[in-house]
Short mmCIF file of C-alpha atoms and ligand atoms in Angstrom, two decimals:
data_model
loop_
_atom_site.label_atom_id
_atom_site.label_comp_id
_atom_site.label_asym_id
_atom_site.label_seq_id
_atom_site.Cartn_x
_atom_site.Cartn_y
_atom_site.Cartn_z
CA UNK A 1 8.98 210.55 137.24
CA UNK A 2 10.69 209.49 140.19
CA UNK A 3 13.05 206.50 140.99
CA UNK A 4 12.77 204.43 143.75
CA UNK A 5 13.76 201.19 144.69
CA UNK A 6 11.39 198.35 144.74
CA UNK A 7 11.19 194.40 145.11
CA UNK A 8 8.62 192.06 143.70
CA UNK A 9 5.34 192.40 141.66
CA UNK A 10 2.75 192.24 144.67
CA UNK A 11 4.60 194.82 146.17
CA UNK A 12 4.45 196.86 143.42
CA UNK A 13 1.10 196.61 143.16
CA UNK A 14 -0.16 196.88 147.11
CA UNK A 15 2.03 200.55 146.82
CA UNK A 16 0.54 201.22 143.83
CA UNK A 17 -3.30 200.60 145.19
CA UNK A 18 -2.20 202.01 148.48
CA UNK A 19 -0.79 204.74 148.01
CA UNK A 20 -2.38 208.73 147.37
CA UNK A 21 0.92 210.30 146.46
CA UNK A 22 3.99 208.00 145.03
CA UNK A 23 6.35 211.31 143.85
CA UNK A 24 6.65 212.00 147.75
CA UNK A 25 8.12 208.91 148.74
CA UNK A 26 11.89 208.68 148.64
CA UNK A 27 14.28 205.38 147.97
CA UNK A 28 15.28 205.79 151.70
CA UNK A 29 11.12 205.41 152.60
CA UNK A 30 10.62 202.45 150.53
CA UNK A 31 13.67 200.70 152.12
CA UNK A 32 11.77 200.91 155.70
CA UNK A 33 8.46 199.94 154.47
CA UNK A 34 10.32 196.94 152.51
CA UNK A 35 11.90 196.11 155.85
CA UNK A 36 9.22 196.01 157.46
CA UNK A 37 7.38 193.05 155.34
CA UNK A 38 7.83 189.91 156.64
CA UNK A 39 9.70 187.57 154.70
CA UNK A 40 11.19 190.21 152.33
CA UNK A 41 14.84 189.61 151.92
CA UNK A 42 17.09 192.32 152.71
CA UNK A 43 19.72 192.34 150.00
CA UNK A 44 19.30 195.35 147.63
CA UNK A 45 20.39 192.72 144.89
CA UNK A 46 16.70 191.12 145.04
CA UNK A 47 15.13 194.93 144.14
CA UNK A 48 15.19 196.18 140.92
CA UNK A 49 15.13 199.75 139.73
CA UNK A 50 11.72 201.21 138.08
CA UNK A 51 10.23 204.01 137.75
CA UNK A 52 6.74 205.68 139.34
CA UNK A 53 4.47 208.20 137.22
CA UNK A 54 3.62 210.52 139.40
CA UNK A 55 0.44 211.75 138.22
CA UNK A 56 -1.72 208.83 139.08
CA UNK A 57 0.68 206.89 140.98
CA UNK A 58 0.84 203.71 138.59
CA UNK A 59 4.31 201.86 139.14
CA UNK A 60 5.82 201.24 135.58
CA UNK A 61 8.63 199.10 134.96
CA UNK A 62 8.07 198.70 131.00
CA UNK A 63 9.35 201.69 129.93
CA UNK A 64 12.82 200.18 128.96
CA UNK A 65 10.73 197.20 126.55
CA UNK A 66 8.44 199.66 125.11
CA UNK A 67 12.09 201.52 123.97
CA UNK A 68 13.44 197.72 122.90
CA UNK A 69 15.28 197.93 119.37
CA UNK A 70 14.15 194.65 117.78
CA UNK A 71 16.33 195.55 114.93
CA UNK A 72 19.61 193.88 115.45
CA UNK A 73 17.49 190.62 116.15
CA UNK A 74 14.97 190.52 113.36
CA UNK A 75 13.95 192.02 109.79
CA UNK A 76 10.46 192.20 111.33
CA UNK A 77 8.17 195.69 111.83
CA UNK A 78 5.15 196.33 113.45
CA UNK A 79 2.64 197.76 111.19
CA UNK A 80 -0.17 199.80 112.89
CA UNK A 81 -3.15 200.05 110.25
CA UNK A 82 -5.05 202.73 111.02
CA UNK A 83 -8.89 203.53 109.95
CA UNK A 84 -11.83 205.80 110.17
CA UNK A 85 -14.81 203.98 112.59
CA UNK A 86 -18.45 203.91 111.76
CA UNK A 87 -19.13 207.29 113.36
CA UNK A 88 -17.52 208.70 110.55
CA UNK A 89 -14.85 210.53 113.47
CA UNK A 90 -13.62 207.81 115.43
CA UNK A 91 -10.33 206.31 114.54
CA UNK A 92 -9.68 202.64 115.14
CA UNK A 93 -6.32 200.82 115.00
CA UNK A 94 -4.66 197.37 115.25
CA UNK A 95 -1.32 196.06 114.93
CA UNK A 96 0.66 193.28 112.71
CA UNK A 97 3.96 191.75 112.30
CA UNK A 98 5.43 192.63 108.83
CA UNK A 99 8.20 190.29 107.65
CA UNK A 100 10.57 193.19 106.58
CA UNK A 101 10.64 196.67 106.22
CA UNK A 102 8.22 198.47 103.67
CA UNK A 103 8.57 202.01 101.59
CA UNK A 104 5.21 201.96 99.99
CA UNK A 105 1.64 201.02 100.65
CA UNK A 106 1.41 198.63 97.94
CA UNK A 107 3.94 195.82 99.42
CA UNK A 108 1.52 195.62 102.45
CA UNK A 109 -0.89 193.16 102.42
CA UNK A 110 -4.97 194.09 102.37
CA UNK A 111 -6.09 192.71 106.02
CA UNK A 112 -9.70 192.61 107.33
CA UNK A 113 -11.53 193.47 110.95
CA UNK A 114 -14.81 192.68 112.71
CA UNK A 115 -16.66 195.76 111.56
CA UNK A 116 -19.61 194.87 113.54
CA UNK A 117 -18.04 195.96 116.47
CA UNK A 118 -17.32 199.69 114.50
CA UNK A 119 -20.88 200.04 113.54
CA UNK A 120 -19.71 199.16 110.02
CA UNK A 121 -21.04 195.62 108.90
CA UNK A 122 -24.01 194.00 109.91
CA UNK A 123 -23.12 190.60 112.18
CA UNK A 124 -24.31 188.10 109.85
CA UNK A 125 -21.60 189.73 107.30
CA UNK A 126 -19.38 191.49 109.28
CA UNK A 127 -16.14 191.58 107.41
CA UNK A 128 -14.58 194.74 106.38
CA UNK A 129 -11.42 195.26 104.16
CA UNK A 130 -8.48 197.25 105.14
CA UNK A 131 -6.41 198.51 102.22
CA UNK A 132 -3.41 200.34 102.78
CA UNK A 133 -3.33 203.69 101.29
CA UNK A 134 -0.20 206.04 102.71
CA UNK A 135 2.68 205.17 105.62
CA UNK A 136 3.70 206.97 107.59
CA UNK A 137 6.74 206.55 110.63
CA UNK A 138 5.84 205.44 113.66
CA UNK A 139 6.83 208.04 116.88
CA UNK A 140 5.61 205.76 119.39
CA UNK A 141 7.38 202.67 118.35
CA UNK A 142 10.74 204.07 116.45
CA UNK A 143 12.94 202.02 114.66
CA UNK A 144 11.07 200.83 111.02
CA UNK A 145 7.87 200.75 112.37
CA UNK A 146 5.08 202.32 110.57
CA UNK A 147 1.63 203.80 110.81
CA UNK A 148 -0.51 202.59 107.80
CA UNK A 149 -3.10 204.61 106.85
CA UNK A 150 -6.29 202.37 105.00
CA UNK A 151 -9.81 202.62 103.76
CA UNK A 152 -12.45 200.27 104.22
CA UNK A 153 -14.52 198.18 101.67
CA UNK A 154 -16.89 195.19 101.21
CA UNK A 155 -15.35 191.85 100.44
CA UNK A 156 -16.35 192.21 96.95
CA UNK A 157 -14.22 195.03 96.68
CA UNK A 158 -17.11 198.13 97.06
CA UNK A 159 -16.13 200.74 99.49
CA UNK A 160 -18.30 201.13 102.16
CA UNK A 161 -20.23 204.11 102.94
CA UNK A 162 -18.08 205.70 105.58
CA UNK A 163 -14.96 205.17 103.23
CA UNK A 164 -14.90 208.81 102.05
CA UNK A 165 -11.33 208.73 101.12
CA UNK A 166 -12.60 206.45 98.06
CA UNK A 167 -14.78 209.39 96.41
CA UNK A 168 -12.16 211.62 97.31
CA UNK A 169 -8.85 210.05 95.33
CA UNK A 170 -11.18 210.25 92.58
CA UNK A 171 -11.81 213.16 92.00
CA UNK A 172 -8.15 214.08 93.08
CA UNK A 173 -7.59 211.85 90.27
CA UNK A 174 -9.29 213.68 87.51
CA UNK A 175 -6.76 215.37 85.25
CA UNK A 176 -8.23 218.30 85.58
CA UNK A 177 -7.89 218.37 89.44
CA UNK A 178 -4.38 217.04 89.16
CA UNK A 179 -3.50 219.83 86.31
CA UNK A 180 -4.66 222.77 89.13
CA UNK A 181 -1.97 221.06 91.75
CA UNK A 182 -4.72 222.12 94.32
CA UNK A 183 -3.19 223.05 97.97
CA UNK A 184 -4.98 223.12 101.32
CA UNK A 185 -3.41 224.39 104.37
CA UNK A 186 -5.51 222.71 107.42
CA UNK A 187 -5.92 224.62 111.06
CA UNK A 188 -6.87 222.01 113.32
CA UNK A 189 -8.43 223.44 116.12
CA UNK A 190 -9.22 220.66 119.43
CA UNK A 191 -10.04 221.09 122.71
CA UNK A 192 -8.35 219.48 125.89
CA UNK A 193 -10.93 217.92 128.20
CA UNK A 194 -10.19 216.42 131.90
CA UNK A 195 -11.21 212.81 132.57
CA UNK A 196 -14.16 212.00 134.00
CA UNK A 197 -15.53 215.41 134.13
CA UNK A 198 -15.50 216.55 130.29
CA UNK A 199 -14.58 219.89 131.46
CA UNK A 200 -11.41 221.78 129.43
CA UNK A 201 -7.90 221.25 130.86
CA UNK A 202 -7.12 224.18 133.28
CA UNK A 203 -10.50 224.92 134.30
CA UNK A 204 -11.78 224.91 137.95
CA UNK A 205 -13.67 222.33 138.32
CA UNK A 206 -17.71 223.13 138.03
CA UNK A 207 -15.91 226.91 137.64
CA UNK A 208 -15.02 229.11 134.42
CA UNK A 209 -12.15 230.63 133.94
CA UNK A 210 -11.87 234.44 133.13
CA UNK A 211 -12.86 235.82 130.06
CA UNK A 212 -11.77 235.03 126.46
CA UNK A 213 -8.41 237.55 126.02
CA UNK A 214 -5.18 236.64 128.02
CA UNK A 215 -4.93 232.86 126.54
CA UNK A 216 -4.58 233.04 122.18
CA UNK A 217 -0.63 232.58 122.08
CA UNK A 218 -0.54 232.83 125.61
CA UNK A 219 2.22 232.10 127.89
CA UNK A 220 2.17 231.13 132.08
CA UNK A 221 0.41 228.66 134.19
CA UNK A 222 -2.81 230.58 134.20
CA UNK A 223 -3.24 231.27 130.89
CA UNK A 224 -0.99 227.81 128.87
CA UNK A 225 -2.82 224.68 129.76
CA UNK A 226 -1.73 221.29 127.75
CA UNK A 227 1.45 222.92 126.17
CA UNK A 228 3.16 219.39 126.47
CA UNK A 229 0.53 217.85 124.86
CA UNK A 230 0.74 219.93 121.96
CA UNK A 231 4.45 220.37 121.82
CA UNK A 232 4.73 216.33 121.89
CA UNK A 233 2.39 216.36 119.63
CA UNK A 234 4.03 218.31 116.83
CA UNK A 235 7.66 216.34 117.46
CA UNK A 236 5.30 213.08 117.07
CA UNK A 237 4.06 214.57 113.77
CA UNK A 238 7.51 215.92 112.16
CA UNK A 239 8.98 212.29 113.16
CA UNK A 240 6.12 210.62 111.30
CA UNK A 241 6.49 212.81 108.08
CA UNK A 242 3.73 215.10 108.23
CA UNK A 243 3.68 218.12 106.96
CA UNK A 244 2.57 220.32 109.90
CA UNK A 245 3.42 223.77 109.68
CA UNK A 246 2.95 225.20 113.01
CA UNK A 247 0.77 225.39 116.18
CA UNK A 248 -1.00 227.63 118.79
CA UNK A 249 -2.99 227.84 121.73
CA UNK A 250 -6.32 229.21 121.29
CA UNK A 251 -8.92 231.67 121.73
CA UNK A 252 -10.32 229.76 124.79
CA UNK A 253 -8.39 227.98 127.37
CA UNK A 254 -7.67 224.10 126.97
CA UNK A 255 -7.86 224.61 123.12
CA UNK A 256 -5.07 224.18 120.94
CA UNK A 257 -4.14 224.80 116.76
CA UNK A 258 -1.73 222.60 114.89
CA UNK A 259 -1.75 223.68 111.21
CA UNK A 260 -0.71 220.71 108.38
CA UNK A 261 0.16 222.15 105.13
CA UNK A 262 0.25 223.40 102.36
CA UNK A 263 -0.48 219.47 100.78
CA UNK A 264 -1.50 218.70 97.14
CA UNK A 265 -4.75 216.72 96.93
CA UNK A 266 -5.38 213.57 98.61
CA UNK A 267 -2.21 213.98 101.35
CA UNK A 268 -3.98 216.94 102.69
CA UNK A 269 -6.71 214.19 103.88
CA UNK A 270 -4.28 211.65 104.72
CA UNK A 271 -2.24 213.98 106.75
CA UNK A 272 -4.91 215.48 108.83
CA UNK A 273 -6.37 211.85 109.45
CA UNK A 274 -3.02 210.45 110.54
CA UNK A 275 -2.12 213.79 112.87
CA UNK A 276 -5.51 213.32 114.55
CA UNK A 277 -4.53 209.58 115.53
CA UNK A 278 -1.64 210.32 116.76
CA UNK A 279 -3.18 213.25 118.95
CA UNK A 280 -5.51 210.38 120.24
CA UNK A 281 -2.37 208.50 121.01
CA UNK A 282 -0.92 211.21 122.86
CA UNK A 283 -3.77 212.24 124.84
CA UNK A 284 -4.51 208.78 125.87
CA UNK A 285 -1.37 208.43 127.20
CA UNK A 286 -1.80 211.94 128.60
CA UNK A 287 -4.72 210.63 130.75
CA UNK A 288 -6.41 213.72 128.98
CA UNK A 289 -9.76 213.47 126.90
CA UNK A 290 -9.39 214.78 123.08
CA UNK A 291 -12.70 216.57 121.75
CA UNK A 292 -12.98 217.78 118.06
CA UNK A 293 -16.76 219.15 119.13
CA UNK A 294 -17.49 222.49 117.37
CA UNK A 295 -18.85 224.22 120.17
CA UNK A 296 -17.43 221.67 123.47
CA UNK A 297 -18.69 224.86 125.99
CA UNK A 298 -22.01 226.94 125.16
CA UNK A 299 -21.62 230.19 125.54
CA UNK A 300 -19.02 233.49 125.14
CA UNK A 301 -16.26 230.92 124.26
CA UNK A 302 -15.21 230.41 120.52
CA UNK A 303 -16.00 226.83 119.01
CA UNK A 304 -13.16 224.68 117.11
CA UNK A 305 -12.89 225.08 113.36
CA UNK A 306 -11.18 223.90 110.87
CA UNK A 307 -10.30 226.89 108.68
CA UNK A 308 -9.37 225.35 105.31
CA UNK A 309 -6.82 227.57 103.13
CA UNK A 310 -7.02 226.75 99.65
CA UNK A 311 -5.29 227.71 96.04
CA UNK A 312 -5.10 225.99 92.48
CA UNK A 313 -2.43 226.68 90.49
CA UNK A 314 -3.77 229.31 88.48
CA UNK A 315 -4.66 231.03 91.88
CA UNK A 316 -1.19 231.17 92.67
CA UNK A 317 0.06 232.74 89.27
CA UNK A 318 -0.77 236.56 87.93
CA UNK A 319 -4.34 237.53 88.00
CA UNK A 320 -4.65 234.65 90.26
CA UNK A 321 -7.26 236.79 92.45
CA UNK A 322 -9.52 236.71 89.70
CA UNK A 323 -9.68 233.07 89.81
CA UNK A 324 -10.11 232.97 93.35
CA UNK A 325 -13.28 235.41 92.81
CA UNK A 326 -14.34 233.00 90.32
CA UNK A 327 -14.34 230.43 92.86
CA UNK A 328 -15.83 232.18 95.20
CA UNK A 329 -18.56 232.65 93.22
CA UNK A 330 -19.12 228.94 92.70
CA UNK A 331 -18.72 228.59 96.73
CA UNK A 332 -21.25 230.70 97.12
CA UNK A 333 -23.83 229.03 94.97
CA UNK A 334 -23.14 225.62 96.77
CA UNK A 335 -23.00 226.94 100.25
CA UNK A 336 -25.65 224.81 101.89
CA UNK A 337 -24.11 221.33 100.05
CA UNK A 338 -20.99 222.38 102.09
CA UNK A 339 -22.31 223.65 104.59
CA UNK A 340 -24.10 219.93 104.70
CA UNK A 341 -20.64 218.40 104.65
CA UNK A 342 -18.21 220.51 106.61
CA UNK A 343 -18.88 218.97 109.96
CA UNK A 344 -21.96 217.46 112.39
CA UNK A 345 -22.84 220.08 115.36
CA UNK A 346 -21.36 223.35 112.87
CA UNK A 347 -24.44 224.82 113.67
CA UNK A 348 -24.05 225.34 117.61
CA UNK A 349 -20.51 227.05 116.23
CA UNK A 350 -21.57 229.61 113.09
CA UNK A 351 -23.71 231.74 114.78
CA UNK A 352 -22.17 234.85 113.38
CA UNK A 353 -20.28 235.66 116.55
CA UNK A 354 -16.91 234.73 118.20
CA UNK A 355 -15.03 235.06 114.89
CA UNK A 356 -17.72 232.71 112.64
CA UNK A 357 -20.30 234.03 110.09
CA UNK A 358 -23.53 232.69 110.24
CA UNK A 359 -24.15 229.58 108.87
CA UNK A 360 -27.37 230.75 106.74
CA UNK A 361 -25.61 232.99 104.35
CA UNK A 362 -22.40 232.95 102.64
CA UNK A 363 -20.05 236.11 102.74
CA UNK A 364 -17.30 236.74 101.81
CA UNK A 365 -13.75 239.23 102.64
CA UNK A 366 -10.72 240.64 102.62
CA UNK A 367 -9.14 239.98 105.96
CA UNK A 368 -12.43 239.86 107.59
CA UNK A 369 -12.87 237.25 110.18
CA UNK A 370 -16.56 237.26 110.24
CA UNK A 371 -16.99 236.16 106.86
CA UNK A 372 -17.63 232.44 105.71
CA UNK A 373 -14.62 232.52 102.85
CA UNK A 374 -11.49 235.51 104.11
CA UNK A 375 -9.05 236.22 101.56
CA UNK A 376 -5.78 237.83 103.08
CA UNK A 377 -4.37 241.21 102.54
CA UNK A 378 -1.14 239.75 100.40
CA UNK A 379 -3.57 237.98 98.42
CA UNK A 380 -4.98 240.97 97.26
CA UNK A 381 -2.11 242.91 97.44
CA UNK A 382 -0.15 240.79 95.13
CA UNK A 383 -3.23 239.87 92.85
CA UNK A 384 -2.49 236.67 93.25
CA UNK A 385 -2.57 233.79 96.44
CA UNK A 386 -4.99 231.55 98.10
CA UNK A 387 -8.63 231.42 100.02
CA UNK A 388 -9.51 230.70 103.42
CA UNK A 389 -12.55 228.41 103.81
CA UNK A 390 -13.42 229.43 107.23
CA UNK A 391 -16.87 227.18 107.67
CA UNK A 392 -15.56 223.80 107.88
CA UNK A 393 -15.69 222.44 111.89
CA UNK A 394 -12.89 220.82 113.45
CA UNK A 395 -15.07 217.27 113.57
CA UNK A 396 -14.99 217.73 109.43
CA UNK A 397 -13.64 214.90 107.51
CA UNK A 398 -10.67 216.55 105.20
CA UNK A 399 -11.08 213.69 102.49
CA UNK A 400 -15.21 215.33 102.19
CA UNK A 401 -13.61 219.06 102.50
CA UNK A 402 -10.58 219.12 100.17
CA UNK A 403 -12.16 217.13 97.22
CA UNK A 404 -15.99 219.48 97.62
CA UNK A 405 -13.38 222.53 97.56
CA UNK A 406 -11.95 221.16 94.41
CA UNK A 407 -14.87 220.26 92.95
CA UNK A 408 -17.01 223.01 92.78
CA UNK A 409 -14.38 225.16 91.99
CA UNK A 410 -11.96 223.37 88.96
CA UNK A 411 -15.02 220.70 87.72
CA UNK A 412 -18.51 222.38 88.64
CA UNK A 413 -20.29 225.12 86.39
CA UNK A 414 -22.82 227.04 87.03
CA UNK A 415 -25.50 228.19 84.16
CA UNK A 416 -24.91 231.62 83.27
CA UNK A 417 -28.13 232.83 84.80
CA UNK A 418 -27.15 232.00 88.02
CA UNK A 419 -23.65 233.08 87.60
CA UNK A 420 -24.83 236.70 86.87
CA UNK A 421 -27.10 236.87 90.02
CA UNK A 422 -24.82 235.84 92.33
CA UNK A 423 -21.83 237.96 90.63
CA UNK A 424 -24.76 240.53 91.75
CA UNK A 425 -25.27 239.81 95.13
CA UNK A 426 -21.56 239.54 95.86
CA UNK A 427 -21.05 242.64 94.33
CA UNK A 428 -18.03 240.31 92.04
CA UNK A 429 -17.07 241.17 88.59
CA UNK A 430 -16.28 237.80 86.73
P1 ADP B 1 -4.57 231.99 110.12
O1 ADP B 1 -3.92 233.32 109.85
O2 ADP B 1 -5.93 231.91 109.54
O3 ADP B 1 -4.53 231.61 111.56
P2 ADP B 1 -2.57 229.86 109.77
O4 ADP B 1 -1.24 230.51 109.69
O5 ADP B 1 -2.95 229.22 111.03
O6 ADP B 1 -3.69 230.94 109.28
O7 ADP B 1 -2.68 228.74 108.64
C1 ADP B 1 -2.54 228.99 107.28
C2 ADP B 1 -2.28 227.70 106.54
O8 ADP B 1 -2.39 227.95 105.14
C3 ADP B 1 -0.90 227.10 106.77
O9 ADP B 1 -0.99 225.69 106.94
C4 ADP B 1 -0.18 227.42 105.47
O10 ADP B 1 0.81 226.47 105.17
C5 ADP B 1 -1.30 227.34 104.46
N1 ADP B 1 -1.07 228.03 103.19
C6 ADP B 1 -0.17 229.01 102.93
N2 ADP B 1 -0.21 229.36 101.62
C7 ADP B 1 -1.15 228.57 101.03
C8 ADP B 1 -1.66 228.45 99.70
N3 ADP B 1 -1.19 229.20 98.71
N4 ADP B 1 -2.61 227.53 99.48
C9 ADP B 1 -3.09 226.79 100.47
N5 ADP B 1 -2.65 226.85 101.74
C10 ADP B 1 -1.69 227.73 102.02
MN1 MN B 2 -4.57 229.65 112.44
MN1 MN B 3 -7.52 229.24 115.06
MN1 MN B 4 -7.61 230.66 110.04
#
């Protein structure tokens, strides 16, 4: 960002149209082109200070509101609910005045939006209810501002069928879920587009880069490409009060890993959910397209997962890796109804290669990244730990994930029958 001198709003905007490259020009420049404009007045006093992005040459003088502290002036916050769009990935927003500031969910009020325009609500009866669910601070505002977290209903109070959060807090809810304390440990993996041309960040254009191997936890200009993004990204999430636990670049270039965990039940959705919106916020103002496709590139280039690591409470305690066999056992019995719900477009990313097992049969290891469920070295080691569900894609919805996880492995049964062949096929004592 540069500073420059500059006088009124049409000239702001004729330089801004006009010009190819804004971070070149210096204060002294602009005060001979302003000189030169008839009728401009001459006294410094009439120009004010502002700033000019360089990237796309945009002239911005509202950088000092945006950072305006309302606070010493009024009890009021801006609330920012925030909720999952009719595609079932897309997040949607808008913004309200709240009259003071709030700690919980339940002194917001519901609030409603057009959800024929989300793909949500038919037109005739197109409202859809917004209920607060989990807040969250807001990095892009400051001050008491929040981001609101909600899930979606009917009028008469059903929720609709893209609410999956709904199903979800249930069965979080069941005592038997909430006696397990389940934990998930998320690995968000996204990918980094450019505008325009949906082709990853650091790529030539119409090109490839080089091969797969210089860029996982890489470092340099040809090998580190949206490091900002992600680095802004993970102050923007500790601010909020998520529970991310680290990040890293990725396998392929343009593709980055945050990881959010470990959080018990529901958060694990509603941290994941609210992390992804703010990554939207971020890129947006980025100028830089977010994808969560499986597989954005065909080809020798790994897809974007969401690796889900998962442990009860009894998994965590001696003769926990028992349990964890146990469950694997049920996981492996249900692997196409997960499969079925861990993400649309998986199938272009299990093939069994790059790092992914296929996504016809269910395996299982220990530290083996070609199987569909890995279970790490200190797991087994110390008899006790957690899973890694390695199937889910990173366009999965965590509210479907977590809660199938903790289903079929604290409330499902199998019959004994099928229990014994698949202890076989495993090769699992249970
Ligand atoms: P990987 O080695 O597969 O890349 P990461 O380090 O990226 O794994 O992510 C592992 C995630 O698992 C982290 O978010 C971590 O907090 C979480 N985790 C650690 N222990 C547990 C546990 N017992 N149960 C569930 N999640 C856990
Ligand atoms: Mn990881
Ligand atoms: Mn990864
Ligand atoms: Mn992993």
């Amino acid at each position: 960002m540069a500073q420059i001198l500059a006088p009124t709003a049409q000239w702001q905007m004729s330089f801004s149209k006009n010009s190819t490259n804004a971070s070149t020009l210096t204060s002294k420049m602009w005060s001979s082109l302003v000189l030169k404009r008839k009728g401009t007045h001459k006294s410094s006093a009439k120009f004010r200070v502002l700033t000019v992005k360089a990237e796309n040459s945009t002239v911005n003088r509202l950088e000092d509101l945006l950072k305006l502290d309302v606070s010493p002036i009024t009890d009021k916050i801006i609330a920012e609910y925030i909720w999952v769009g009719g595609s079932g990935i897309d997040l949607r927003s808008k913004s309200r005045t709240i009259s003071k500031p709030v700690e919980h969910p339940s002194e917001l009020p519901k609030w409603n939006y057009d959800g024929s325009s989300t793909g949500q609500a038919p037109g005739e009866d197109s409202e859809v209810i917004l209920y607060p669910q989990a807040l969250f601070k807001d990095p892009f505002r400051g001050g008491n501002n929040i981001l609101v977290i909600c899930d979606t209903y009917t009028p008469a109070g059903e929720p609709i069928p893209t609410n999956k959060r709904h199903r979800a807090a249930q069965i979080f809810g069941n005592q038997k879920v909430i006696n397990e304390v389940p934990w998930f440990g998320i690995e968000q993996e996204y990918t980094l587009l450019q505008t325009n041309v949906k082709w990853p960040l650091g790529w030539p254009a119409g090109g490839y880069p080089g091969p797969q191997g210089p860029y996982y936890c890489g470092v340099g200009a040809e090998k580190s490409f949206g490091r900002d993004i992600s680095d802004a990204h993970y102050k923007a999430c500790l601010y909020a009060g998520i529970n991310i636990s680290g990040t890293n670049g990725e396998v392929m270039p343009g593709q980055w890993e945050y990881q959010v965990g470990p959080s018990v039940g529901i958060e694990a959705g509603d941290h994941i959910w609210i992390s992804r919106y703010i990554l939207e916020r971020i890129t947006e103002q980025a100028g830089v397209v977010l994808t969560l496709d499986p597989k954005p590139i065909e080809g020798d280039w790994n897809g974007a997962g969401c690796h889900t690591n998962y442990s009860t409470k009894t998994m965590r305690e001696d003769g926990g890796f028992e349990v964890i066999k146990k469950a694997i056992l049920n996981l492996s019995l249900r692997h196409r109804e997960h499969i079925s719900a861990y993400g649309e477009g998986n199938e272009r990313r299990l093939t069994g290669k790059h790092e992914t097992a296929s996504i016809d049969t269910f395996s299982w290891g220990v530290a083996n990244r070609g199987c569909s469920i890995r279970v790490g070295r200190d797991t087994e080691k110390n008899g006790k730990g957690y899973l890694e569900d390695r199937r889910p894609a990173s366009n999965m919805d965590p509210y479907v994930v977590t809660s199938l996880l903790a289903e079929t492995t604290i409330l499902w049964e199998p019959t004994l029958e099928a229990e014994a062949l698949a202890a076989q096929k495993l090769a699992l004592k249970v």
